[in-house]
């Protein structure tokens, strides 16, 4: 079996690219299940109930990251969105779920866990390694396929998590940097890993934002808002993982990038 994992969706253009390309990708790879990180889908910052439902037309689960609470009122919506997963290692009083078990239409179940890194991340979070252990201890033994979205900045922390969970989960896939890495591989224990799957955002941009705004921010060193989500050709980055649903082990991972003119 195969599942597809897609990186951070940025804004309306990103959502539209998902809508148009995911059905084609499902057919092309014969993938039965699609997970997408939606932390930047609402105007570049966070998620809303409407944007989540839009993504869930073509995808099975939406994961989140450090932008989880950027949209006002989303804390009220998330409780009604059982296919939306925010990082599990947030304060336990926060609304929403950090992991969930979902039915794979092709057979069996898939557990999806979202975790946020601690290195170079502004928001405080509990230890993602300890949290991963806690969640894995709670998962029923019948759930073999387990996918972790590790939303983190540092490649070292992401590689550490992949190796920490090798042999215990099906895949550890990185998000947050919006830049796809060239290191997709299956680790010795049967865990597919990739440091960052990339984004769904404008090709001529800096992480999905308008280049002039980002240049102004860096060149001046002054605090600067980045309100403009760039448009034009959208690049959709992701990875497809081949796995055995009876063992939960991955046998292959392949990264991909598609482009679409909107
Ligand atoms: Fe992001
Ligand atoms: Fe992020």
CSV table of N, CA and C in Angstrom, one decimal, residues 6-7 20 24 29 89 110 113 135 155 158 164-165 172 178 254:
chain,number,residue,atom,x,y,z
A,6,UNK,N,2.1,15.5,2.1
A,6,UNK,CA,2.4,16.7,1.4
A,6,UNK,C,2.8,17.8,2.4
A,7,UNK,N,3.7,18.6,2.0
A,7,UNK,CA,4.3,19.7,3.0
A,7,UNK,C,3.3,20.9,3.1
A,20,UNK,N,-6.5,20.6,-7.0
A,20,UNK,CA,-6.3,20.1,-8.4
A,20,UNK,C,-5.4,19.0,-8.6
A,24,UNK,N,-5.0,13.6,-9.0
A,24,UNK,CA,-4.1,13.1,-10.0
A,24,UNK,C,-2.9,12.3,-9.3
A,29,UNK,N,0.2,7.4,-8.3
A,29,UNK,CA,0.9,6.6,-7.4
A,29,UNK,C,0.1,5.4,-6.8
A,89,UNK,N,2.7,17.6,21.5
A,89,UNK,CA,3.5,18.0,22.7
A,89,UNK,C,3.2,19.4,23.1
A,110,UNK,N,-4.6,3.7,10.0
A,110,UNK,CA,-3.4,4.5,10.0
A,110,UNK,C,-3.4,5.5,11.2
A,113,UNK,N,0.5,11.0,13.9
A,113,UNK,CA,0.9,11.7,15.1
A,113,UNK,C,1.6,13.0,14.7
A,135,UNK,N,2.7,8.3,23.4
A,135,UNK,CA,1.7,8.0,22.4
A,135,UNK,C,1.8,6.6,21.9
A,155,UNK,N,17.7,20.3,11.3
A,155,UNK,CA,17.9,19.0,10.6
A,155,UNK,C,18.4,18.0,11.6
A,158,UNK,N,15.5,16.6,13.6
A,158,UNK,CA,14.6,15.8,12.8
A,158,UNK,C,15.3,14.5,12.5
A,164,UNK,N,15.4,7.8,16.3
A,164,UNK,CA,14.8,7.4,17.6
A,164,UNK,C,13.6,6.5,17.4
A,165,UNK,N,12.8,6.8,16.3
A,165,UNK,CA,11.6,6.0,16.1
A,165,UNK,C,11.7,4.9,15.1
A,172,UNK,N,8.7,8.9,9.5
A,172,UNK,CA,8.9,10.1,10.2
A,172,UNK,C,9.2,11.2,9.1
A,178,UNK,N,9.7,24.4,4.8
A,178,UNK,CA,9.1,24.7,3.4
A,178,UNK,C,10.1,24.4,2.3
A,254,UNK,N,9.7,7.9,-1.9
A,254,UNK,CA,10.1,8.7,-3.0
A,254,UNK,C,9.6,10.1,-2.9
